[in-house]
Coordinates of C-alpha atoms in Angstrom, one line a residue:
X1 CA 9.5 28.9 22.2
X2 CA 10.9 26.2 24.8
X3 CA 9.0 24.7 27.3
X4 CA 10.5 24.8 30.8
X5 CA 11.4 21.1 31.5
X6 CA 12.8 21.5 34.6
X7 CA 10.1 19.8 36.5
X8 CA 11.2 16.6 34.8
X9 CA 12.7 14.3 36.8
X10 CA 14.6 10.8 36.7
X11 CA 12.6 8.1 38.6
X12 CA 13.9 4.1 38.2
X13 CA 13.6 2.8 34.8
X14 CA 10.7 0.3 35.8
X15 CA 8.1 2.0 32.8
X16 CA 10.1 -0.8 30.6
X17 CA 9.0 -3.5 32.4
X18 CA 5.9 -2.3 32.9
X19 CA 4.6 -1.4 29.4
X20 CA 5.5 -5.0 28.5
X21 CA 2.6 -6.2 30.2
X22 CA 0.5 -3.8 28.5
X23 CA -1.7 -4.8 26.0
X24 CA -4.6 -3.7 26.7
X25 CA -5.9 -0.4 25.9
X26 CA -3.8 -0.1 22.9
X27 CA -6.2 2.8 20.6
X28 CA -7.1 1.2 17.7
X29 CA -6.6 2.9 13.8
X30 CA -9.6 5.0 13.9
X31 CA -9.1 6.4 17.6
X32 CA -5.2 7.2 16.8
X33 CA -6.5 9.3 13.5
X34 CA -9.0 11.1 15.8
X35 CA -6.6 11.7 18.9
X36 CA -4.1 13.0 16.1
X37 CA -6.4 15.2 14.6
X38 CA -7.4 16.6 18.1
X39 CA -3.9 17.4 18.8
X40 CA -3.5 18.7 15.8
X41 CA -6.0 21.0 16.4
X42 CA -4.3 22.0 19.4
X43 CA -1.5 23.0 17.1
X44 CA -3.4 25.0 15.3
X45 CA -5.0 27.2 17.7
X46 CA -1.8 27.4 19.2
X47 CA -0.4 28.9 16.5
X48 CA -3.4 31.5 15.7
X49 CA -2.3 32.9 19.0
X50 CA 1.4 33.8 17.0
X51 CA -0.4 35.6 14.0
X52 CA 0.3 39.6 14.0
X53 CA -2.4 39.5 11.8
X54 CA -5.8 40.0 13.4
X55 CA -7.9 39.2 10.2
X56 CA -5.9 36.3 9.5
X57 CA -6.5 34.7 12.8
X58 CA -9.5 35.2 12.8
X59 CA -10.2 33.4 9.6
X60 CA -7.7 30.3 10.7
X61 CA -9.5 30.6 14.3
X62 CA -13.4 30.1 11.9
X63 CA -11.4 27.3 9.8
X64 CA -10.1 25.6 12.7
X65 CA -14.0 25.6 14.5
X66 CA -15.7 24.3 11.2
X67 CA -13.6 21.5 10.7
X68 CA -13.2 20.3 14.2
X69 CA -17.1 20.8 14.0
X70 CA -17.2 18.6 10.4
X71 CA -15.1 16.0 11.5
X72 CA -16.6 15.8 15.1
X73 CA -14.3 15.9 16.9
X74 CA -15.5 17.3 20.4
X75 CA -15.8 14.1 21.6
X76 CA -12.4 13.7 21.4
X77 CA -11.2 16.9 23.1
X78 CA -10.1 17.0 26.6
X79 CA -11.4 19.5 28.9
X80 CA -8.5 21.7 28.8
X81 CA -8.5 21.0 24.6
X82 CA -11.8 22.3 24.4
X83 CA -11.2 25.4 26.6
X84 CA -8.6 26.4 24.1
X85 CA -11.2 25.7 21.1
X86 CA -13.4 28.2 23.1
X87 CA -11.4 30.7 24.3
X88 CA -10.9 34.1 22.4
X89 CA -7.9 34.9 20.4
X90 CA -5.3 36.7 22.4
X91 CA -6.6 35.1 25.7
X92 CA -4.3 32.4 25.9
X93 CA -1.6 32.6 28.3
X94 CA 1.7 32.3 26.9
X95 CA 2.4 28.8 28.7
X96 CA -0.8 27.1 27.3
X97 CA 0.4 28.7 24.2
X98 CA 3.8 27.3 24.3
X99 CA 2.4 23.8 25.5
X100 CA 0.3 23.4 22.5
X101 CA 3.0 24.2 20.2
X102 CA 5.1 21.6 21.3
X103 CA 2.4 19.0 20.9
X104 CA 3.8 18.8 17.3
X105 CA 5.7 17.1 18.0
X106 CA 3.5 14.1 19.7
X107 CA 1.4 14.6 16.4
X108 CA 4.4 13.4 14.8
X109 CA 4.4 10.4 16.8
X110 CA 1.1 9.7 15.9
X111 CA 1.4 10.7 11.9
X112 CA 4.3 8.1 11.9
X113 CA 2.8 5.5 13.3
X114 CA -0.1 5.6 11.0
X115 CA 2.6 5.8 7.9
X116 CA 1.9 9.2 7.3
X117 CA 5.9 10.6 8.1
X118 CA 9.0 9.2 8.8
X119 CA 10.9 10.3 12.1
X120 CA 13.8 12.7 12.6
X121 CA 16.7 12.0 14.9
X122 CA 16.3 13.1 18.4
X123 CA 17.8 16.0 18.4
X124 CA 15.6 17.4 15.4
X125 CA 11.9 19.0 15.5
X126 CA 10.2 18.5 12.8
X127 CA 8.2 20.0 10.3
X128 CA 5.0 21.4 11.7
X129 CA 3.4 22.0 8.3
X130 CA 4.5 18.7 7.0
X131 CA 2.8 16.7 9.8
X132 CA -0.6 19.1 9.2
X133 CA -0.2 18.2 5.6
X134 CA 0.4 14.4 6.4
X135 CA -2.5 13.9 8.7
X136 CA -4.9 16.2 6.0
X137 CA -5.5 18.6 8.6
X138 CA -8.2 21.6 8.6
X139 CA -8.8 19.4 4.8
X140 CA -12.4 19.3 4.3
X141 CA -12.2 15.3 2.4
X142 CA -9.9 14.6 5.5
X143 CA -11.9 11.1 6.7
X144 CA -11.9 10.1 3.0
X145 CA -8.0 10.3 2.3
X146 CA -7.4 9.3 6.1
X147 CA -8.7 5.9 5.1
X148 CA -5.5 5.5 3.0
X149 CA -3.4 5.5 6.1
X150 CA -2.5 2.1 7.8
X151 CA -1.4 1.9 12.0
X152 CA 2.2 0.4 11.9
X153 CA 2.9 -2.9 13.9
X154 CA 2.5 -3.0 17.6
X155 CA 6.1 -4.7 16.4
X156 CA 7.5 -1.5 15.3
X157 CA 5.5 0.9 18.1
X158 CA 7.2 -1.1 20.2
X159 CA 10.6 -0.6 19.0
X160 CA 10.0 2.8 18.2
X161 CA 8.7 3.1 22.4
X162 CA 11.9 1.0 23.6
X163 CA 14.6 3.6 21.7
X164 CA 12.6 6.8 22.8
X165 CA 12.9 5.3 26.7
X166 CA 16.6 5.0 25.9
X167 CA 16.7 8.6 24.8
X168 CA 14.8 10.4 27.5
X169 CA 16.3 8.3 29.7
X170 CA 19.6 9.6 28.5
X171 CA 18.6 13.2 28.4
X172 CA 16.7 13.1 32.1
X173 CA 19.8 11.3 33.5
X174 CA 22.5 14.7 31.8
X175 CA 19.7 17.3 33.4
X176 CA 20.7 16.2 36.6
X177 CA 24.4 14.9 36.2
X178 CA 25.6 17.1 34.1
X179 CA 27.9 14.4 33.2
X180 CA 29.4 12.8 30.2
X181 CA 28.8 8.5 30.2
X182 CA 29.6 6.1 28.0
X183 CA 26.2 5.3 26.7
X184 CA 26.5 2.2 24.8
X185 CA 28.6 0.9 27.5
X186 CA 25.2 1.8 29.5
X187 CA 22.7 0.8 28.1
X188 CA 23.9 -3.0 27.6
X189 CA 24.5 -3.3 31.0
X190 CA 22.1 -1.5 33.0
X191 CA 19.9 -3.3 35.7
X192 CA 16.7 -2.2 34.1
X193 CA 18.0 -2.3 30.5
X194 CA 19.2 -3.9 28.2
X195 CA 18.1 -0.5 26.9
X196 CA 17.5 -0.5 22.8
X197 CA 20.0 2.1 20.8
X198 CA 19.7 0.6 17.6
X199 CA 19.5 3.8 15.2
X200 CA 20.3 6.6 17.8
X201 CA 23.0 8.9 16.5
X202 CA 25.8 9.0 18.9
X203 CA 29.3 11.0 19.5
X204 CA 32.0 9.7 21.6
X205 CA 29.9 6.9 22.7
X206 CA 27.0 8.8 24.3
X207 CA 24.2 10.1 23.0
X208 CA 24.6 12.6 20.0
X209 CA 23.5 16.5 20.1
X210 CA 24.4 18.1 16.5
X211 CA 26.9 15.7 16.1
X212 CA 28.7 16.4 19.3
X213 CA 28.3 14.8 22.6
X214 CA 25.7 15.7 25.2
X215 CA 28.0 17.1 27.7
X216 CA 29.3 19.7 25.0
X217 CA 25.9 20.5 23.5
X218 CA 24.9 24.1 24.1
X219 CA 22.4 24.4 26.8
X220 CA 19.6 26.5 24.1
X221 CA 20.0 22.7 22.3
X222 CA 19.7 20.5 25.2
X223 CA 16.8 21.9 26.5
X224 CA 15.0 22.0 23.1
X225 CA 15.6 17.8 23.0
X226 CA 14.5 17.5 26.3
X227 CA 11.0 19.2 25.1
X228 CA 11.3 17.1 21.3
X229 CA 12.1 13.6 23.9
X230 CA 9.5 14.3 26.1
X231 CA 6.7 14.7 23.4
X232 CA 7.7 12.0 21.7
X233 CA 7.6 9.9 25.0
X234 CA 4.0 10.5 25.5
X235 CA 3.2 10.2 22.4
X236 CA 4.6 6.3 21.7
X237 CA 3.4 5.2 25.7
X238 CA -0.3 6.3 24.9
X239 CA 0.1 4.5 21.8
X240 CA 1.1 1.5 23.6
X241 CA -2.2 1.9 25.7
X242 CA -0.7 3.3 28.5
X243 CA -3.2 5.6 28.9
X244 CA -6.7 5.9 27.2
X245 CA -6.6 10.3 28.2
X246 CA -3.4 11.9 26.2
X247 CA -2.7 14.0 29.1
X248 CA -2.7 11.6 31.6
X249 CA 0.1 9.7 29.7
X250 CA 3.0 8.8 31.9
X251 CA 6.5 9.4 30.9
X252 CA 8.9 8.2 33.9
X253 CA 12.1 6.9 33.1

């Protein structure tokens, strides 16, 4: 399901110069496990609400509890996380549902940066099950084999935070457009920029949808990116430090 984006908008790119001067707050190793955990709890009980099944979700639902309960993770939950945790199967409403879906692909944001995954291009979701399985989610030895992961370089966060500006930058600027650009052109010249391209897939020098530029991408795709870029946003500025809540995470362009 696709989360309606339309509420996005394109402020000034001043978040670049901003973030630069951010260093404190950065979450340390063990909080960026724990906060991926927690969303990946999220996830999960997302997902219970999409079983037919009734005696299956009920048994991922009691999984999902005991672990978040093992691992203690409560602590870690916001509010509205915990509500979900709570709440009966089938009460969710199909927007929180939806929400928490997407959050996978934040999680992935977080699973790379601890060298669990590598990334896919912009314009591809990933794996929901592989991130679970990266992270050792709704594992019982999950804090043992966690200690094997390492956080990546503020170094390569940062990198990683610079080309996903460039992209939802990109994608905010086409939702209200509706124009093709010469990106490279762009983003070497931009007031705000130089913005960082290094690795995005491009098509007639703007940013690349399936191998084809934005402009022609069909609309079903575009919005899907604009859900996968915004994720990914908040995900790499509260890894920055940003933020110290998840939710509270800004992800202005």
């Amino acid at each position: 399901m696709l989360r309606n984006c339309a509420s996005d908008h394109n402020g000034i790119a001043e978040e670049k110069s901003v973030e630069k001067d951010l260093e404190i707050g950065r979450p340390s190793e063990t909080r960026v496990q724990r906060r991926a955990w927690a969303i990946g709890a999220v996830v999960s009980r997302s997902f219970v609400e999409t079983l037919d099944d009734p005696i299956e979700a009920e048994r991922l639902y009691a999984r999902l509890i005991h672990w978040i309960s093992t691992m203690e993770l409560y602590s870690e939950l916001e509010p509205s996380e915990r509500g979900m945790m709570e709440a009966d199967i089938g009460s969710l409403d199909p927007q929180t549902v939806a929400n928490g879906l997407w959050r996978s692909e934040g999680l992935a944001v977080l699973a790379w940066s601890l060298n669990a995954i590598e990334m896919p291009q912009h314009d591809q979701m990933v794996d929901p099950a592989e991130v679970a399985n990266s992270l050792f989610l709704l594992e019982d030895d999950a804090k043992h084999r966690a200690q094997a992961l390492t956080l990546r370089s503020a170094d390569k966060l940062d990198r990683f935070s610079d080309m996903q500006l460039a992209v939802h930058w990109r994608i905010r600027d086409f939702a209200i457009r509706r124009q093709a650009m010469n990106f490279r052109v762009f983003a070497e010249t931009a007031w705000f920029g130089p913005l960082k391209v290094d690795g995005i897939s491009f098509s007639d020098d703007d940013l690349a949808i399936d191998n084809v530029p934005i402009s022609r991408a069909p609309a079903d795709r575009f919005y899907q990116c604009q859900s996968i870029a915004r994720e990914r946003h908040q995900a790499i500025n509260w890894l920055r430090g940003v933020a110290q809540t998840y939710s509270e995470v800004d992800t202005s362009t």
